[in-house]
Coordinates of C-alpha atoms and ligand atoms in Angstrom, one line a residue:
M1 CA -79.2 -16.2 25.9
D2 CA -76.2 -18.1 24.8
T3 CA -75.7 -21.3 26.8
R4 CA -72.0 -21.0 26.2
D5 CA -71.9 -18.2 28.6
L6 CA -73.7 -20.0 31.4
S7 CA -72.8 -22.3 34.2
A8 CA -74.8 -23.9 37.0
K9 CA -73.4 -21.3 39.4
K10 CA -74.3 -18.4 37.1
I11 CA -77.8 -19.8 36.5
H12 CA -78.3 -19.9 40.3
E13 CA -77.0 -16.4 40.8
G14 CA -79.1 -15.1 37.9
L15 CA -82.3 -16.7 39.1
K16 CA -81.7 -15.3 42.7
E17 CA -81.1 -11.8 41.3
K18 CA -84.0 -12.2 38.9
A19 CA -81.7 -11.3 36.0
F20 CA -83.5 -14.0 34.0
S21 CA -86.1 -16.6 34.4
A22 CA -85.8 -20.3 34.6
T23 CA -88.0 -20.6 31.5
E24 CA -85.5 -18.5 29.5
V25 CA -82.7 -20.7 30.7
T26 CA -84.4 -23.9 29.9
R27 CA -85.6 -22.5 26.5
A28 CA -81.9 -21.5 25.6
Y29 CA -80.7 -25.2 26.3
L30 CA -83.6 -26.7 24.5
D31 CA -82.8 -24.5 21.4
Q32 CA -79.1 -25.6 21.6
I33 CA -80.2 -29.2 21.8
A34 CA -82.4 -28.6 18.7
R35 CA -79.5 -27.1 16.8
H36 CA -76.9 -29.7 17.3
N37 CA -78.7 -32.9 18.2
G38 CA -79.1 -34.0 14.5
E39 CA -75.5 -34.0 14.0
L40 CA -74.2 -35.2 17.3
N41 CA -77.0 -37.8 18.3
V42 CA -76.4 -36.9 22.0
F43 CA -80.1 -37.0 23.2
L44 CA -82.2 -40.1 22.8
D45 CA -85.2 -38.2 24.3
V46 CA -85.7 -34.5 24.7
Y47 CA -88.4 -33.4 27.3
E48 CA -89.5 -30.3 25.5
E49 CA -92.8 -30.1 27.3
S50 CA -92.1 -31.4 30.8
A51 CA -88.9 -29.3 31.1
T52 CA -90.7 -26.2 30.0
E53 CA -93.4 -26.9 32.5
A54 CA -90.9 -27.6 35.3
A55 CA -89.2 -24.3 34.5
Q56 CA -92.4 -22.4 34.7
K57 CA -93.2 -23.9 38.0
V58 CA -89.8 -22.8 39.2
D59 CA -90.5 -19.2 38.1
E60 CA -93.9 -19.1 39.7
K61 CA -92.3 -20.2 42.9
I62 CA -89.5 -17.7 42.9
A63 CA -92.1 -15.0 42.0
A64 CA -94.1 -16.2 45.1
G65 CA -90.9 -15.7 47.2
G66 CA -89.9 -19.3 47.3
E67 CA -86.4 -20.3 48.2
V68 CA -83.8 -20.8 45.3
Q69 CA -81.9 -23.8 46.3
P70 CA -78.6 -24.6 44.5
M71 CA -80.3 -26.8 41.9
T72 CA -83.5 -24.8 41.6
G73 CA -84.2 -24.2 38.0
V74 CA -80.8 -25.6 36.9
P75 CA -81.2 -27.9 33.9
V76 CA -79.7 -31.4 33.9
A77 CA -79.2 -34.0 31.3
T78 CA -79.5 -37.6 32.4
K79 CA -77.8 -40.8 31.1
D80 CA -80.4 -43.2 29.8
N81 CA -79.7 -45.9 32.5
I82 CA -80.9 -43.6 35.2
L83 CA -84.8 -43.9 35.8
I84 CA -87.1 -40.9 35.6
D85 CA -90.6 -41.8 36.5
G86 CA -92.9 -42.1 33.5
E87 CA -90.1 -41.6 31.0
K88 CA -88.4 -44.1 28.8
A89 CA -85.2 -45.7 30.0
T90 CA -83.4 -47.7 27.3
A91 CA -79.8 -48.1 28.8
G92 CA -78.9 -47.9 25.0
S93 CA -80.4 -51.3 24.4
K94 CA -83.0 -52.6 22.1
M95 CA -83.9 -54.8 24.9
L96 CA -85.5 -51.8 26.8
E97 CA -86.6 -49.9 23.7
N98 CA -90.2 -49.8 25.0
Y99 CA -89.6 -49.8 28.7
T100 CA -91.0 -46.9 30.7
A101 CA -89.7 -46.3 34.2
T102 CA -92.2 -46.6 37.1
Y103 CA -90.2 -44.7 39.7
D104 CA -87.5 -42.0 40.1
A105 CA -83.9 -43.0 40.7
G106 CA -82.6 -41.8 44.2
V107 CA -80.6 -39.1 42.5
V108 CA -83.5 -37.9 40.3
K109 CA -85.8 -37.8 43.5
K110 CA -83.2 -35.5 45.2
L111 CA -82.9 -33.2 42.3
K112 CA -86.6 -32.9 41.7
Q113 CA -87.0 -32.0 45.3
Q114 CA -84.6 -29.1 44.8
G115 CA -86.4 -28.0 41.5
A116 CA -83.9 -29.1 39.1
V117 CA -85.1 -29.2 35.4
F118 CA -84.6 -32.4 33.5
L119 CA -83.8 -31.8 29.7
G120 CA -83.9 -35.3 28.5
K121 CA -81.9 -38.7 28.2
T122 CA -78.5 -39.0 26.8
N123 CA -77.2 -41.8 24.5
M124 CA -74.8 -44.3 25.9
D125 CA -73.2 -47.6 25.1
E126 CA -75.5 -50.6 25.7
F127 CA -76.0 -51.3 29.4
A128 CA -72.9 -49.0 29.9
M129 CA -70.5 -51.6 28.3
G130 CA -68.0 -49.8 26.2
S131 CA -65.6 -46.9 25.8
S132 CA -66.6 -45.1 22.7
N133 CA -70.5 -45.0 22.7
E134 CA -70.5 -47.1 19.4
N135 CA -72.2 -49.9 21.3
S136 CA -75.5 -48.0 21.5
A137 CA -78.4 -49.6 19.8
F138 CA -79.5 -46.1 18.9
G139 CA -76.6 -45.0 16.9
L140 CA -73.1 -43.5 17.6
V141 CA -72.4 -40.1 19.2
R142 CA -70.0 -37.7 17.6
N143 CA -67.4 -35.9 19.6
P144 CA -68.3 -32.1 19.5
H145 CA -64.6 -31.2 19.2
D146 CA -64.1 -33.3 16.1
L147 CA -67.0 -35.0 14.4
T148 CA -64.9 -37.9 13.1
R149 CA -64.0 -38.9 16.6
V150 CA -65.7 -40.8 19.5
P151 CA -66.9 -39.0 22.5
G152 CA -65.7 -41.9 24.7
G153 CA -68.1 -44.1 26.7
S154 CA -70.1 -45.4 28.1
S155 CA -71.5 -42.1 29.2
G156 CA -70.6 -40.5 25.8
G157 CA -73.9 -38.7 25.4
S158 CA -73.7 -37.0 28.8
A159 CA -70.0 -35.8 28.2
A160 CA -70.9 -34.5 24.7
A161 CA -74.0 -32.8 26.0
V162 CA -72.0 -30.6 28.4
A163 CA -69.2 -30.1 25.9
A164 CA -71.7 -28.9 23.3
H165 CA -73.4 -26.6 25.9
M166 CA -76.7 -28.6 25.5
A167 CA -76.8 -28.8 29.1
P168 CA -74.8 -27.1 32.0
L169 CA -74.8 -30.4 33.9
S170 CA -75.3 -34.0 33.2
L171 CA -75.4 -37.3 35.1
G172 CA -73.4 -40.4 34.0
S173 CA -72.4 -43.7 35.6
D174 CA -68.9 -45.0 36.0
T175 CA -68.2 -48.7 36.6
G176 CA -64.7 -48.6 35.1
G177 CA -64.1 -45.2 33.8
S178 CA -67.5 -44.3 32.0
I179 CA -67.6 -40.8 33.4
R180 CA -63.9 -40.0 33.3
Q181 CA -62.8 -41.3 30.1
P182 CA -65.5 -39.5 28.0
A183 CA -64.9 -36.4 30.1
H184 CA -61.3 -36.6 29.1
F185 CA -62.2 -37.1 25.4
C186 CA -64.7 -34.3 25.3
G187 CA -62.9 -31.6 27.3
V188 CA -65.1 -31.5 30.3
V189 CA -65.0 -32.3 34.1
G190 CA -66.2 -35.9 35.0
F191 CA -66.3 -36.9 38.6
K192 CA -66.7 -40.5 40.0
P193 CA -67.4 -40.2 43.7
T194 CA -66.5 -42.6 46.4
Y195 CA -68.5 -45.8 46.2
G196 CA -71.6 -45.4 48.4
A197 CA -71.5 -41.5 48.3
V198 CA -74.3 -41.4 45.7
S199 CA -77.4 -43.7 45.6
R200 CA -77.5 -46.3 42.9
S201 CA -81.3 -46.8 43.4
G202 CA -82.9 -46.6 39.9
L203 CA -79.6 -47.0 38.0
I204 CA -80.0 -49.9 35.6
A205 CA -77.1 -52.1 37.1
L206 CA -74.1 -53.1 35.2
A207 CA -71.7 -54.4 37.9
S208 CA -73.2 -53.3 41.3
S209 CA -70.1 -53.5 43.4
L210 CA -68.4 -51.0 41.0
D211 CA -71.1 -48.8 39.5
Q212 CA -71.4 -45.2 40.8
I213 CA -73.4 -42.3 39.5
G214 CA -71.6 -38.9 39.1
P215 CA -71.7 -35.5 37.5
F216 CA -70.3 -33.9 34.3
A217 CA -69.8 -30.2 34.1
N218 CA -67.7 -27.5 32.4
T219 CA -65.9 -26.7 35.7
V220 CA -65.0 -28.5 38.9
E221 CA -67.1 -25.9 40.7
D222 CA -70.2 -27.0 38.7
A223 CA -69.5 -30.6 39.1
A224 CA -69.2 -30.0 42.9
W225 CA -72.5 -28.2 42.8
L226 CA -74.3 -31.2 41.2
F227 CA -72.5 -33.6 43.5
A228 CA -73.8 -31.8 46.5
G229 CA -77.3 -32.1 45.0
I230 CA -77.1 -35.9 44.6
S231 CA -75.0 -37.3 47.4
G232 CA -76.0 -38.8 50.6
R233 CA -78.0 -41.7 52.0
D234 CA -80.9 -43.2 50.3
P235 CA -83.0 -45.8 52.0
Y236 CA -83.5 -47.6 48.7
D237 CA -79.7 -48.2 48.4
N238 CA -78.1 -49.9 51.3
T239 CA -74.6 -49.4 50.1
S240 CA -75.3 -45.6 50.2
R241 CA -74.1 -43.7 53.2
E242 CA -75.0 -40.8 55.3
Y243 CA -72.7 -38.3 53.7
S244 CA -73.0 -34.6 53.1
Y245 CA -70.8 -32.6 50.8
D246 CA -70.4 -28.8 51.2
P247 CA -69.2 -27.0 48.0
Q248 CA -68.0 -24.2 50.3
T249 CA -64.9 -26.5 51.0
L250 CA -63.8 -25.6 47.5
Q251 CA -62.6 -22.4 48.9
D252 CA -60.1 -23.8 51.3
M253 CA -57.3 -23.0 48.9
E254 CA -54.5 -22.8 51.6
K255 CA -55.4 -26.4 52.6
Y256 CA -55.0 -27.7 49.0
R257 CA -51.9 -25.7 48.4
G258 CA -50.3 -27.5 51.3
M259 CA -51.1 -31.0 49.9
T260 CA -48.8 -33.6 48.6
I261 CA -49.8 -35.4 45.4
G262 CA -48.4 -38.8 44.5
L263 CA -47.2 -39.9 41.1
P264 CA -47.6 -43.6 40.7
D265 CA -44.7 -45.3 38.7
E266 CA -47.2 -47.9 37.2
Y267 CA -49.2 -45.2 35.3
F268 CA -46.4 -43.7 33.4
I269 CA -46.0 -46.6 30.9
P270 CA -45.3 -47.2 27.3
G271 CA -48.4 -47.1 25.2
T272 CA -49.4 -43.8 26.6
E273 CA -49.3 -41.2 23.9
E274 CA -46.6 -38.5 24.2
V275 CA -49.1 -35.7 24.1
V276 CA -50.8 -37.3 27.1
A277 CA -47.7 -37.8 29.1
K278 CA -46.3 -34.3 28.4
N279 CA -49.6 -32.9 29.5
I280 CA -49.1 -34.5 32.9
Q281 CA -45.7 -32.9 33.2
A282 CA -47.2 -29.6 32.6
V283 CA -50.0 -30.1 35.2
I284 CA -47.3 -31.1 37.7
K285 CA -45.6 -27.8 37.1
S286 CA -48.7 -25.8 37.5
Y287 CA -49.5 -27.5 40.7
E288 CA -45.9 -27.0 41.9
S289 CA -46.2 -23.2 41.2
L290 CA -49.2 -23.2 43.4
G291 CA -47.2 -24.7 46.3
V292 CA -48.4 -28.3 45.9
Q293 CA -45.6 -31.0 46.4
F294 CA -45.1 -34.2 44.5
K295 CA -43.8 -37.5 45.5
R296 CA -43.3 -40.8 43.7
V297 CA -45.6 -43.7 45.0
S298 CA -45.9 -47.3 43.9
L299 CA -49.2 -49.1 43.3
P300 CA -47.5 -52.5 42.5
H301 CA -50.7 -54.5 41.7
T302 CA -51.9 -52.0 39.0
K303 CA -50.8 -54.4 36.3
Y304 CA -53.6 -56.8 37.4
A305 CA -56.3 -54.2 37.4
L306 CA -57.6 -54.6 33.8
S307 CA -57.8 -58.4 34.0
T308 CA -59.5 -58.3 37.5
Y309 CA -62.0 -55.9 36.2
Y310 CA -62.8 -57.9 33.1
I311 CA -63.6 -60.9 35.4
I312 CA -65.6 -59.1 38.2
Q313 CA -67.5 -56.9 35.9
P314 CA -68.8 -59.4 33.4
A315 CA -69.5 -61.8 36.3
E316 CA -71.8 -59.2 37.9
A317 CA -73.0 -58.0 34.5
S318 CA -74.2 -61.6 33.6
S319 CA -76.0 -62.0 36.8
N320 CA -77.6 -58.4 36.5
L321 CA -78.7 -59.0 32.9
A322 CA -80.3 -62.4 33.6
R323 CA -83.5 -60.7 34.3
F324 CA -83.8 -59.5 30.6
D325 CA -85.3 -62.8 29.5
G326 CA -88.6 -61.9 27.8
V327 CA -90.6 -62.7 30.9
R328 CA -89.4 -60.4 33.5
Y329 CA -88.1 -57.8 31.2
G330 CA -88.0 -57.3 27.4
R331 CA -89.8 -59.4 24.9
F332 CA -89.0 -60.3 21.3
V333 CA -90.9 -63.6 20.8
E334 CA -94.6 -63.3 21.2
D335 CA -95.5 -66.8 20.3
G336 CA -92.6 -69.0 21.5
Q337 CA -93.4 -72.8 21.7
S338 CA -91.6 -72.9 25.0
L339 CA -90.0 -70.9 27.8
R340 CA -86.6 -71.7 26.1
D341 CA -87.8 -70.2 22.9
I342 CA -88.7 -67.1 24.6
Y343 CA -85.4 -66.7 26.4
V344 CA -83.3 -67.5 23.3
G345 CA -85.4 -65.4 21.0
T346 CA -85.4 -62.4 23.4
K347 CA -81.7 -62.5 24.4
S348 CA -80.6 -63.1 20.7
A349 CA -82.6 -60.2 19.4
G350 CA -82.5 -57.8 22.3
F351 CA -78.7 -57.8 23.2
G352 CA -75.9 -56.5 21.1
A353 CA -72.6 -58.1 20.4
E354 CA -70.8 -56.6 23.4
A355 CA -73.5 -57.5 25.9
K356 CA -73.5 -61.0 24.7
R357 CA -69.7 -61.2 25.0
R358 CA -69.8 -60.0 28.6
I359 CA -72.7 -62.4 29.5
L360 CA -70.6 -65.3 28.0
L361 CA -67.4 -64.2 29.8
G362 CA -69.4 -63.6 33.1
T363 CA -71.2 -66.9 33.0
F364 CA -68.0 -68.7 32.2
V365 CA -66.0 -67.2 35.2
L366 CA -68.8 -67.9 37.5
S367 CA -69.4 -71.5 36.4
S368 CA -68.5 -74.5 38.6
G369 CA -64.9 -75.5 38.1
Y370 CA -63.8 -72.0 37.0
Y371 CA -65.3 -70.0 39.8
D372 CA -62.2 -70.5 42.0
A373 CA -59.6 -70.1 39.3
Y374 CA -61.1 -66.8 38.0
Y375 CA -63.8 -65.1 40.1
K376 CA -62.4 -65.9 43.5
K377 CA -58.9 -64.9 42.4
A378 CA -60.2 -61.7 40.9
V379 CA -61.8 -60.8 44.2
E380 CA -58.5 -61.3 46.0
A381 CA -56.6 -59.2 43.3
K382 CA -59.2 -56.4 43.9
E383 CA -58.2 -56.4 47.6
Y384 CA -54.5 -56.3 46.9
I385 CA -55.2 -53.3 44.5
T386 CA -57.2 -51.5 47.2
E387 CA -54.6 -52.1 49.7
D388 CA -52.0 -50.5 47.3
F389 CA -54.0 -47.3 47.4
T390 CA -54.5 -47.5 51.2
K391 CA -50.8 -47.6 51.6
A392 CA -50.0 -44.9 49.2
F393 CA -52.6 -42.6 50.9
Q394 CA -50.6 -42.8 54.1
T395 CA -47.9 -40.7 52.5
V396 CA -49.9 -38.7 50.0
D397 CA -53.2 -36.8 49.9
A398 CA -54.0 -37.6 46.3
I399 CA -52.7 -39.3 43.2
L400 CA -52.2 -37.8 39.8
A401 CA -52.3 -39.9 36.6
P402 CA -53.5 -39.6 33.0
T403 CA -57.2 -40.4 32.5
A404 CA -56.7 -42.5 29.5
P405 CA -53.6 -43.3 27.4
T406 CA -54.8 -41.4 24.3
P407 CA -57.0 -38.4 23.3
A408 CA -60.3 -39.3 21.5
F409 CA -59.8 -41.9 18.9
K410 CA -61.5 -42.1 15.4
L411 CA -65.0 -43.5 14.9
G412 CA -64.6 -47.0 13.9
E413 CA -61.0 -47.3 15.0
K414 CA -61.4 -49.8 17.7
V415 CA -64.8 -51.4 17.2
D416 CA -63.4 -54.7 15.9
D417 CA -60.8 -55.0 18.6
P418 CA -62.4 -55.4 22.0
M419 CA -58.9 -55.8 23.7
Q420 CA -57.8 -52.2 22.3
M421 CA -61.1 -50.9 23.4
Y422 CA -60.7 -52.3 26.9
L423 CA -57.2 -50.9 27.2
S424 CA -58.8 -47.4 26.9
D425 CA -59.8 -47.8 30.6
I426 CA -56.4 -49.0 32.0
F427 CA -56.0 -45.8 34.1
T428 CA -59.5 -45.5 35.3
I429 CA -60.5 -48.9 36.3
P430 CA -58.3 -49.1 39.4
A431 CA -60.4 -46.4 41.3
N432 CA -63.5 -48.5 40.8
L433 CA -62.0 -51.6 42.0
A434 CA -60.8 -49.6 45.2
G435 CA -64.1 -47.7 45.5
I436 CA -62.2 -44.4 45.7
P437 CA -63.2 -41.0 44.3
A438 CA -61.5 -39.8 41.1
I439 CA -62.0 -37.0 38.8
S440 CA -60.9 -36.1 35.2
I441 CA -60.2 -32.4 34.6
P442 CA -59.5 -30.9 31.2
S443 CA -56.1 -29.3 30.9
R444 CA -55.2 -26.5 28.5
E445 CA -51.5 -26.9 28.9
N446 CA -50.7 -28.7 25.7
D447 CA -50.7 -28.0 21.9
S448 CA -53.1 -30.8 21.2
L449 CA -56.1 -29.9 19.0
L450 CA -58.1 -32.6 20.9
P451 CA -59.0 -32.2 24.5
I452 CA -56.8 -33.9 27.1
G453 CA -57.6 -34.3 30.8
F454 CA -55.7 -35.5 33.8
Q455 CA -57.0 -37.6 36.6
L456 CA -56.9 -37.1 40.4
M457 CA -57.7 -40.0 42.7
G458 CA -58.2 -39.7 46.4
P459 CA -58.8 -41.8 49.6
K460 CA -62.3 -43.0 50.2
W461 CA -64.7 -40.2 51.4
K462 CA -62.1 -37.6 50.7
D463 CA -64.3 -36.5 47.7
A464 CA -64.1 -32.9 49.0
D465 CA -60.3 -32.9 48.8
I466 CA -60.2 -34.1 45.2
L467 CA -62.7 -31.6 44.2
G468 CA -60.8 -29.0 46.1
L469 CA -57.6 -29.7 44.5
G470 CA -59.2 -29.8 41.1
H471 CA -60.7 -26.4 41.8
L472 CA -57.4 -25.0 42.8
Y473 CA -55.9 -26.0 39.5
Q474 CA -58.8 -24.4 37.5
S475 CA -58.9 -21.2 39.5
A476 CA -55.2 -20.7 38.8
Ligands
LIG501 N1 -65.4 -49.0 29.4 C1 -65.6 -50.0 30.5 C2 -66.4 -51.1 30.1 O1 -66.8 -51.2 29.1 C3 -66.2 -49.1 31.6 C4 -67.7 -49.0 31.5 C5 -68.3 -48.3 32.6 O2 -67.6 -47.6 33.4 N2 -69.6 -48.3 32.6 O3 -66.5 -52.0 30.9

């Protein structure tokens, strides 16, 4: 069984028709992981035993006439900031190297109920801070398309796992682009749902008002499949909403053909590589040939998005990371003379450079005297940015833009220049600030040797339309 020939949908159909067993499917993915993980460093933990057992249970259930739900027997890889009961969850940090989760994240609980098989935990930038996966305390991840390049971040492992067919589906988290940007770099689909569509319970928090869990897959159809399995209200996350997504809506082709997509002036700017800009033009042509119309729109406050994000996100991160102090979580000083020794010793040894930078930035913008000048202003700017989208969506159904200004860059190219690294998320950050759904879809309409994606953004709670438009493109 070759995992390159499989998809979540095919696995589902095969299990239903008894063409193969869940055990065979899981074995094939575990073998693919064993073949490539040494080189790529995608998985931090592989669940050889528990995945095999879970698959066997699925087979027994199917043999006994049990229902094959959409996610039954489908393997999933999980970013290492999402908790699975009894398994390690490091969030890519030395701080949590020895931490074992004591409960299942909301998304994991939902997937377990449906009989999904968890393959293991994927590498990531420490506490999801980064755009290249080079901030992981457990080594970098290589892009499966070019081993000298980054897979993107912070969900670099989850993107690379799907790209290298080590998993048909994976889960990532997106606070400022961490699903879409690595999807674009690795040539896979990455979807950030509407804020509140998916539970954040059991997600190790980076910036709680922006974080959202979402799927990676090789096709929009598969991403929609996993999204259906994880979305909806969870009593353990009060920002999650009653919401049910039906992948059947992907088939409403006529509806999507009749849609109008907006092209925001502010996203076609110098600094975007020509190959990326040209790719967007080709995507426009494809959509036009399907009947979709295009219209220019303006999102005038886009220029403030990056700076707004780099105030709000570190502010929330500094507050969320305060618990890693050697007393509540993490411990690097066993015999400190004072509480202060424990705090300083633990934080100095446990956090990497980027985490320290964000904690310092965040603490600064929240400190008295600077709170009004920075944090309060950023919250206001966030509202203007959101308002821009609300206005634009009065005249268009979706917005098309590049996912990132460049294809995957070289390992080491930006590690010493945080500003360059931050610019990698210039096109993805606005959707997080506005809480809207956004997807990155690989496009083959370019002569680039590296994968290039495009981004579709939609109005809040119109996740189905964004997925539908994406599927329309892929099915053509
Ligand atoms: N690269 C961005 C950052 O470092 C986004 C991270 C994310 O979405 N988790 O903040």
